[in-house]
Amino acid sequence: MQQSHRRLHLAAMAGLSLYLIVAAAAPAQAMHIMEGFLPVGWAVFWWIVSLPFFMWGLRSLTRITRDNPELKLLLALAGAFSFVLSALKIPSVTGSCSHPTGTGLGAVLFGPQVMTVLGSLVLIFQAVLLAHGGLTTLGANVFSMAIVGPWVAYGIYRGVASSGRQRFAVFLAAALGGLATYLVTSIQLAIAFPAASGGILAAFLKFAGIFALTQLPLSISEGLLTVLVWNWLQSYATAELKTLKVLKVGV
């Protein structure tokens, strides 16, 4: 057990270090919906929508760490995984970018409520320390990446894993959770900046179409990488997975 905890700790520290190295080298224009890009009304709206989910997640996170303190290192690993992947940015739609989210793993392990908190911390670090995203647009970025993405990932995992295909469920959860994030981002941009001809629908099709060029291969890659991490956890964090009741009998 101690050896497993030590390895998890090292993995989390390595992930955080890689995140800082990669993110520090990212160009300033490659970010989530950037600071000041959304009209004030929409920026405030997304803050109001996201805050209740964050508070709900905070209560869930507090309960987990209180009842099962041995899971703190696994929480750190889930957060570090999201840190690393969400720092790999490819400029896409003006005012935004494409990148993996890394939220699928945490959603599968701890549920979407907890991943809302971890994903929000990722976005806050990027906005404050690395100028990726922004504080005024934090609510919108949290809603797409840390709320909708994890909930979609969790729902897909629960539905597919019930058939016994757990690794495939993890892959789909990570891949489609990332895609859902960018569908929501496209909707957010479309309603804030409707097209002169065709309105919100035309703007959505435009934004989503541009995102798809980069996000589809990124989502597939994220799904495969998440499965690799899942396999590693099955080997070295079996006790923690059993505590979370996500390890299927016979694995």
mmCIF file of C-alpha atoms in Angstrom:
data_model
loop_
_atom_site.group_PDB
_atom_site.id
_atom_site.type_symbol
_atom_site.label_atom_id
_atom_site.label_comp_id
_atom_site.label_asym_id
_atom_site.label_seq_id
_atom_site.Cartn_x
_atom_site.Cartn_y
_atom_site.Cartn_z
ATOM 1 C CA MET A 1 0.000 0.000 0.000
ATOM 2 C CA GLN A 2 2.788 2.433 0.909
ATOM 3 C CA GLN A 3 4.611 1.633 -2.328
ATOM 4 C CA SER A 4 1.427 2.306 -4.297
ATOM 5 C CA HIS A 5 0.945 5.655 -2.562
ATOM 6 C CA ARG A 6 4.545 6.620 -3.206
ATOM 7 C CA ARG A 7 4.213 5.874 -6.916
ATOM 8 C CA LEU A 8 1.009 7.880 -7.140
ATOM 9 C CA HIS A 9 2.712 10.799 -5.423
ATOM 10 C CA LEU A 10 5.627 10.687 -7.848
ATOM 11 C CA ALA A 11 3.254 10.521 -10.811
ATOM 12 C CA ALA A 12 1.345 13.570 -9.572
ATOM 13 C CA MET A 13 4.521 15.565 -9.050
ATOM 14 C CA ALA A 14 5.817 14.582 -12.470
ATOM 15 C CA GLY A 15 2.537 15.598 -14.053
ATOM 16 C CA LEU A 16 2.546 18.998 -12.370
ATOM 17 C CA SER A 17 6.149 19.584 -13.417
ATOM 18 C CA LEU A 18 5.366 18.681 -17.022
ATOM 19 C CA TYR A 19 2.375 20.971 -16.947
ATOM 20 C CA LEU A 20 4.461 23.951 -15.862
ATOM 21 C CA ILE A 21 7.076 23.247 -18.502
ATOM 22 C CA VAL A 22 4.608 22.815 -21.356
ATOM 23 C CA ALA A 23 2.269 25.629 -20.385
ATOM 24 C CA ALA A 24 5.082 28.094 -19.882
ATOM 25 C CA ALA A 25 6.090 27.599 -23.488
ATOM 26 C CA ALA A 26 2.579 28.064 -24.898
ATOM 27 C CA PRO A 27 1.960 31.215 -26.947
ATOM 28 C CA ALA A 28 -0.273 33.825 -25.358
ATOM 29 C CA GLN A 29 -2.936 33.620 -28.061
ATOM 30 C CA ALA A 30 -3.499 29.892 -27.402
ATOM 31 C CA MET A 31 -6.050 29.729 -24.598
ATOM 32 C CA HIS A 32 -9.643 29.017 -23.559
ATOM 33 C CA ILE A 33 -12.191 31.753 -24.238
ATOM 34 C CA MET A 34 -9.863 34.620 -23.477
ATOM 35 C CA GLU A 35 -10.110 37.466 -21.000
ATOM 36 C CA GLY A 36 -12.638 40.116 -22.011
ATOM 37 C CA PHE A 37 -13.760 38.287 -25.150
ATOM 38 C CA LEU A 38 -17.355 37.673 -24.039
ATOM 39 C CA PRO A 39 -19.836 40.527 -23.593
ATOM 40 C CA VAL A 40 -20.279 41.425 -19.923
ATOM 41 C CA GLY A 41 -23.832 40.089 -19.741
ATOM 42 C CA TRP A 42 -22.860 36.643 -20.992
ATOM 43 C CA ALA A 43 -19.737 36.553 -18.823
ATOM 44 C CA VAL A 44 -21.864 37.212 -15.720
ATOM 45 C CA PHE A 45 -24.498 34.706 -16.848
ATOM 46 C CA TRP A 46 -21.988 31.841 -17.081
ATOM 47 C CA TRP A 47 -20.532 32.733 -13.678
ATOM 48 C CA ILE A 48 -24.023 32.517 -12.137
ATOM 49 C CA VAL A 49 -24.742 29.183 -13.841
ATOM 50 C CA SER A 50 -21.398 27.615 -12.846
ATOM 51 C CA LEU A 51 -21.180 28.652 -9.179
ATOM 52 C CA PRO A 52 -23.847 26.223 -7.840
ATOM 53 C CA PHE A 53 -22.092 23.293 -9.538
ATOM 54 C CA PHE A 54 -18.786 24.376 -7.993
ATOM 55 C CA MET A 55 -20.289 24.555 -4.512
ATOM 56 C CA TRP A 56 -21.886 21.131 -4.984
ATOM 57 C CA GLY A 57 -18.555 19.713 -6.064
ATOM 58 C CA LEU A 58 -16.774 21.314 -3.142
ATOM 59 C CA ARG A 59 -19.095 19.528 -0.725
ATOM 60 C CA SER A 60 -18.479 16.205 -2.489
ATOM 61 C CA LEU A 61 -14.715 16.757 -2.446
ATOM 62 C CA THR A 62 -14.772 17.607 1.255
ATOM 63 C CA ARG A 63 -16.751 14.456 2.035
ATOM 64 C CA ILE A 64 -14.359 12.236 0.066
ATOM 65 C CA THR A 65 -11.224 13.616 1.700
ATOM 66 C CA ARG A 66 -12.830 13.386 5.149
ATOM 67 C CA ASP A 67 -14.133 9.838 4.806
ATOM 68 C CA ASN A 68 -11.256 8.421 2.728
ATOM 69 C CA PRO A 69 -8.073 10.457 3.266
ATOM 70 C CA GLU A 70 -6.078 7.734 1.500
ATOM 71 C CA LEU A 71 -7.627 8.938 -1.779
ATOM 72 C CA LYS A 72 -5.945 12.360 -1.655
ATOM 73 C CA LEU A 73 -3.018 11.233 -3.788
ATOM 74 C CA LEU A 74 -5.367 9.805 -6.393
ATOM 75 C CA LEU A 75 -7.194 13.137 -6.400
ATOM 76 C CA ALA A 76 -3.852 14.852 -6.974
ATOM 77 C CA LEU A 77 -3.168 12.527 -9.886
ATOM 78 C CA ALA A 78 -6.555 13.267 -11.487
ATOM 79 C CA GLY A 79 -5.942 16.996 -11.121
ATOM 80 C CA ALA A 80 -2.395 16.766 -12.475
ATOM 81 C CA PHE A 81 -3.598 14.745 -15.466
ATOM 82 C CA SER A 82 -6.067 17.494 -16.339
ATOM 83 C CA PHE A 83 -3.360 20.128 -15.770
ATOM 84 C CA VAL A 84 -1.035 18.487 -18.257
ATOM 85 C CA LEU A 85 -3.539 17.759 -21.023
ATOM 86 C CA SER A 86 -5.357 21.086 -20.890
ATOM 87 C CA ALA A 87 -2.010 22.878 -21.280
ATOM 88 C CA LEU A 88 -1.459 21.378 -24.750
ATOM 89 C CA LYS A 89 -3.182 24.057 -26.815
ATOM 90 C CA ILE A 90 -3.669 24.474 -30.562
ATOM 91 C CA PRO A 91 -5.071 27.872 -31.705
ATOM 92 C CA SER A 92 -8.437 27.337 -33.371
ATOM 93 C CA VAL A 93 -11.456 29.685 -33.331
ATOM 94 C CA THR A 94 -10.573 33.351 -32.841
ATOM 95 C CA GLY A 95 -10.641 34.024 -29.103
ATOM 96 C CA SER A 96 -10.375 30.360 -28.183
ATOM 97 C CA CYS A 97 -8.365 27.203 -28.900
ATOM 98 C CA SER A 98 -8.496 23.417 -29.115
ATOM 99 C CA HIS A 99 -6.854 21.185 -26.537
ATOM 100 C CA PRO A 100 -7.488 17.991 -24.579
ATOM 101 C CA THR A 101 -9.305 18.535 -21.290
ATOM 102 C CA GLY A 102 -8.192 15.585 -19.151
ATOM 103 C CA THR A 103 -11.427 15.730 -17.148
ATOM 104 C CA GLY A 104 -12.715 12.301 -18.181
ATOM 105 C CA LEU A 105 -10.387 10.398 -15.852
ATOM 106 C CA GLY A 106 -11.423 12.341 -12.759
ATOM 107 C CA ALA A 107 -15.099 12.090 -13.690
ATOM 108 C CA VAL A 108 -14.842 8.302 -13.958
ATOM 109 C CA LEU A 109 -12.943 7.993 -10.679
ATOM 110 C CA PHE A 110 -14.672 10.518 -8.426
ATOM 111 C CA GLY A 111 -17.785 11.632 -10.259
ATOM 112 C CA PRO A 112 -18.524 14.818 -12.220
ATOM 113 C CA GLN A 113 -19.138 16.953 -9.126
ATOM 114 C CA VAL A 114 -15.564 16.556 -7.869
ATOM 115 C CA MET A 115 -14.153 17.076 -11.354
ATOM 116 C CA THR A 116 -15.950 20.427 -11.471
ATOM 117 C CA VAL A 117 -13.735 21.602 -8.606
ATOM 118 C CA LEU A 118 -10.530 20.120 -10.017
ATOM 119 C CA GLY A 119 -11.269 21.484 -13.484
ATOM 120 C CA SER A 120 -12.051 24.921 -12.046
ATOM 121 C CA LEU A 121 -8.707 24.962 -10.228
ATOM 122 C CA VAL A 122 -6.981 24.093 -13.514
ATOM 123 C CA LEU A 123 -8.692 27.037 -15.215
ATOM 124 C CA ILE A 124 -7.938 29.436 -12.354
ATOM 125 C CA PHE A 125 -4.236 28.546 -12.397
ATOM 126 C CA GLN A 126 -4.104 29.069 -16.145
ATOM 127 C CA ALA A 127 -5.971 32.385 -16.015
ATOM 128 C CA VAL A 128 -4.042 33.918 -13.097
ATOM 129 C CA LEU A 129 -0.529 32.553 -13.555
ATOM 130 C CA LEU A 130 -0.252 31.782 -17.269
ATOM 131 C CA ALA A 131 -2.655 34.220 -18.972
ATOM 132 C CA HIS A 132 -4.580 31.318 -20.549
ATOM 133 C CA GLY A 133 -8.276 32.073 -20.455
ATOM 134 C CA GLY A 134 -9.449 34.764 -18.086
ATOM 135 C CA LEU A 135 -11.289 35.616 -14.902
ATOM 136 C CA THR A 136 -14.215 37.342 -16.598
ATOM 137 C CA THR A 137 -14.666 34.309 -18.866
ATOM 138 C CA LEU A 138 -13.925 31.799 -16.104
ATOM 139 C CA GLY A 139 -17.602 30.965 -15.627
ATOM 140 C CA ALA A 140 -18.022 30.092 -19.304
ATOM 141 C CA ASN A 141 -14.831 28.026 -19.386
ATOM 142 C CA VAL A 142 -15.798 26.198 -16.186
ATOM 143 C CA PHE A 143 -19.241 25.393 -17.539
ATOM 144 C CA SER A 144 -17.908 23.864 -20.763
ATOM 145 C CA MET A 145 -14.774 22.096 -19.510
ATOM 146 C CA ALA A 146 -15.449 21.387 -15.830
ATOM 147 C CA ILE A 147 -19.218 20.848 -15.776
ATOM 148 C CA VAL A 148 -20.624 19.630 -19.089
ATOM 149 C CA GLY A 149 -17.522 17.645 -20.110
ATOM 150 C CA PRO A 150 -17.296 15.641 -16.855
ATOM 151 C CA TRP A 151 -21.055 14.991 -16.731
ATOM 152 C CA VAL A 152 -21.068 13.689 -20.297
ATOM 153 C CA ALA A 153 -17.976 11.567 -19.590
ATOM 154 C CA TYR A 154 -19.529 10.137 -16.421
ATOM 155 C CA GLY A 155 -22.837 9.329 -18.099
ATOM 156 C CA ILE A 156 -21.148 7.578 -21.023
ATOM 157 C CA TYR A 157 -18.858 5.621 -18.709
ATOM 158 C CA ARG A 158 -21.718 4.419 -16.528
ATOM 159 C CA GLY A 159 -23.771 3.397 -19.533
ATOM 160 C CA VAL A 160 -21.032 1.541 -21.413
ATOM 161 C CA ALA A 161 -19.237 0.034 -18.394
ATOM 162 C CA SER A 162 -22.438 -1.713 -17.335
ATOM 163 C CA SER A 163 -21.992 -3.984 -20.364
ATOM 164 C CA GLY A 164 -18.629 -5.151 -19.005
ATOM 165 C CA ARG A 165 -16.419 -3.279 -21.496
ATOM 166 C CA GLN A 166 -14.706 -1.086 -18.942
ATOM 167 C CA ARG A 167 -11.639 0.007 -20.914
ATOM 168 C CA PHE A 168 -13.794 0.901 -23.900
ATOM 169 C CA ALA A 169 -16.061 2.833 -21.547
ATOM 170 C CA VAL A 170 -13.077 4.809 -20.228
ATOM 171 C CA PHE A 171 -11.960 5.579 -23.797
ATOM 172 C CA LEU A 172 -15.400 6.805 -24.874
ATOM 173 C CA ALA A 173 -15.857 8.810 -21.674
ATOM 174 C CA ALA A 174 -12.598 10.710 -22.151
ATOM 175 C CA ALA A 175 -13.002 11.209 -25.901
ATOM 176 C CA LEU A 176 -16.669 12.227 -25.971
ATOM 177 C CA GLY A 177 -16.358 14.298 -22.801
ATOM 178 C CA GLY A 178 -13.757 16.402 -24.601
ATOM 179 C CA LEU A 179 -15.954 16.731 -27.672
ATOM 180 C CA ALA A 180 -18.899 17.803 -25.519
ATOM 181 C CA THR A 181 -16.750 20.565 -24.044
ATOM 182 C CA TYR A 182 -16.161 22.023 -27.483
ATOM 183 C CA LEU A 183 -19.757 21.711 -28.576
ATOM 184 C CA VAL A 184 -20.708 23.803 -25.545
ATOM 185 C CA THR A 185 -17.903 26.282 -26.253
ATOM 186 C CA SER A 186 -19.244 26.601 -29.803
ATOM 187 C CA ILE A 187 -22.726 27.283 -28.415
ATOM 188 C CA GLN A 188 -21.357 29.872 -25.987
ATOM 189 C CA LEU A 189 -19.539 31.719 -28.770
ATOM 190 C CA ALA A 190 -22.507 31.432 -31.125
ATOM 191 C CA ILE A 191 -25.048 32.965 -28.746
ATOM 192 C CA ALA A 192 -22.615 35.736 -27.850
ATOM 193 C CA PHE A 193 -21.689 36.441 -31.469
ATOM 194 C CA PRO A 194 -24.541 35.355 -33.772
ATOM 195 C CA ALA A 195 -23.878 35.498 -37.494
ATOM 196 C CA ALA A 196 -25.270 38.437 -39.424
ATOM 197 C CA SER A 197 -26.853 35.948 -41.810
ATOM 198 C CA GLY A 198 -28.309 32.850 -40.171
ATOM 199 C CA GLY A 199 -28.052 33.955 -36.541
ATOM 200 C CA ILE A 200 -27.028 31.617 -33.737
ATOM 201 C CA LEU A 201 -27.370 28.384 -35.724
ATOM 202 C CA ALA A 202 -25.107 29.603 -38.528
ATOM 203 C CA ALA A 203 -22.552 30.851 -36.006
ATOM 204 C CA PHE A 204 -22.648 27.533 -34.138
ATOM 205 C CA LEU A 205 -22.083 25.516 -37.318
ATOM 206 C CA LYS A 206 -19.155 27.760 -38.177
ATOM 207 C CA PHE A 207 -17.508 27.541 -34.753
ATOM 208 C CA ALA A 208 -18.153 23.807 -34.340
ATOM 209 C CA GLY A 209 -16.872 23.086 -37.839
ATOM 210 C CA ILE A 210 -13.583 24.878 -37.190
ATOM 211 C CA PHE A 211 -13.177 23.188 -33.805
ATOM 212 C CA ALA A 212 -13.800 19.761 -35.337
ATOM 213 C CA LEU A 213 -10.659 19.994 -37.477
ATOM 214 C CA THR A 214 -8.430 19.920 -34.406
ATOM 215 C CA GLN A 215 -10.670 18.539 -31.679
ATOM 216 C CA LEU A 216 -11.624 15.215 -33.261
ATOM 217 C CA PRO A 217 -8.045 13.836 -33.409
ATOM 218 C CA LEU A 218 -7.270 15.405 -30.031
ATOM 219 C CA SER A 219 -10.266 13.684 -28.428
ATOM 220 C CA ILE A 220 -9.286 10.289 -29.827
ATOM 221 C CA SER A 221 -5.734 10.771 -28.550
ATOM 222 C CA GLU A 222 -7.046 11.829 -25.150
ATOM 223 C CA GLY A 223 -9.208 8.710 -24.955
ATOM 224 C CA LEU A 224 -6.261 6.424 -25.735
ATOM 225 C CA LEU A 225 -3.995 8.181 -23.225
ATOM 226 C CA THR A 226 -6.673 7.970 -20.542
ATOM 227 C CA VAL A 227 -6.938 4.213 -21.088
ATOM 228 C CA LEU A 228 -3.162 3.901 -20.619
ATOM 229 C CA VAL A 229 -3.391 5.753 -17.299
ATOM 230 C CA TRP A 230 -6.380 3.599 -16.339
ATOM 231 C CA ASN A 231 -4.367 0.445 -16.994
ATOM 232 C CA TRP A 232 -1.576 1.814 -14.820
ATOM 233 C CA LEU A 233 -4.035 2.525 -12.004
ATOM 234 C CA GLN A 234 -5.383 -1.016 -12.192
ATOM 235 C CA SER A 235 -1.856 -2.290 -11.566
ATOM 236 C CA TYR A 236 -0.667 0.130 -8.898
ATOM 237 C CA ALA A 237 -3.774 1.626 -7.249
ATOM 238 C CA THR A 238 -6.066 -1.394 -6.966
ATOM 239 C CA ALA A 239 -7.020 -0.669 -3.362
ATOM 240 C CA GLU A 240 -8.031 2.912 -4.179
ATOM 241 C CA LEU A 241 -10.107 1.825 -7.169
ATOM 242 C CA LYS A 242 -11.897 -0.723 -4.993
ATOM 243 C CA THR A 243 -12.582 1.975 -2.412
ATOM 244 C CA LEU A 244 -14.155 4.085 -5.149
ATOM 245 C CA LYS A 245 -16.062 1.008 -6.420
ATOM 246 C CA VAL A 246 -14.964 1.585 -10.004
ATOM 247 C CA LEU A 247 -12.912 -1.593 -10.391
ATOM 248 C CA LYS A 248 -14.925 -4.345 -11.987
ATOM 249 C CA VAL A 249 -14.921 -7.770 -10.334
ATOM 250 C CA GLY A 250 -12.443 -10.110 -11.994
ATOM 251 C CA VAL A 251 -10.042 -7.387 -13.168
#
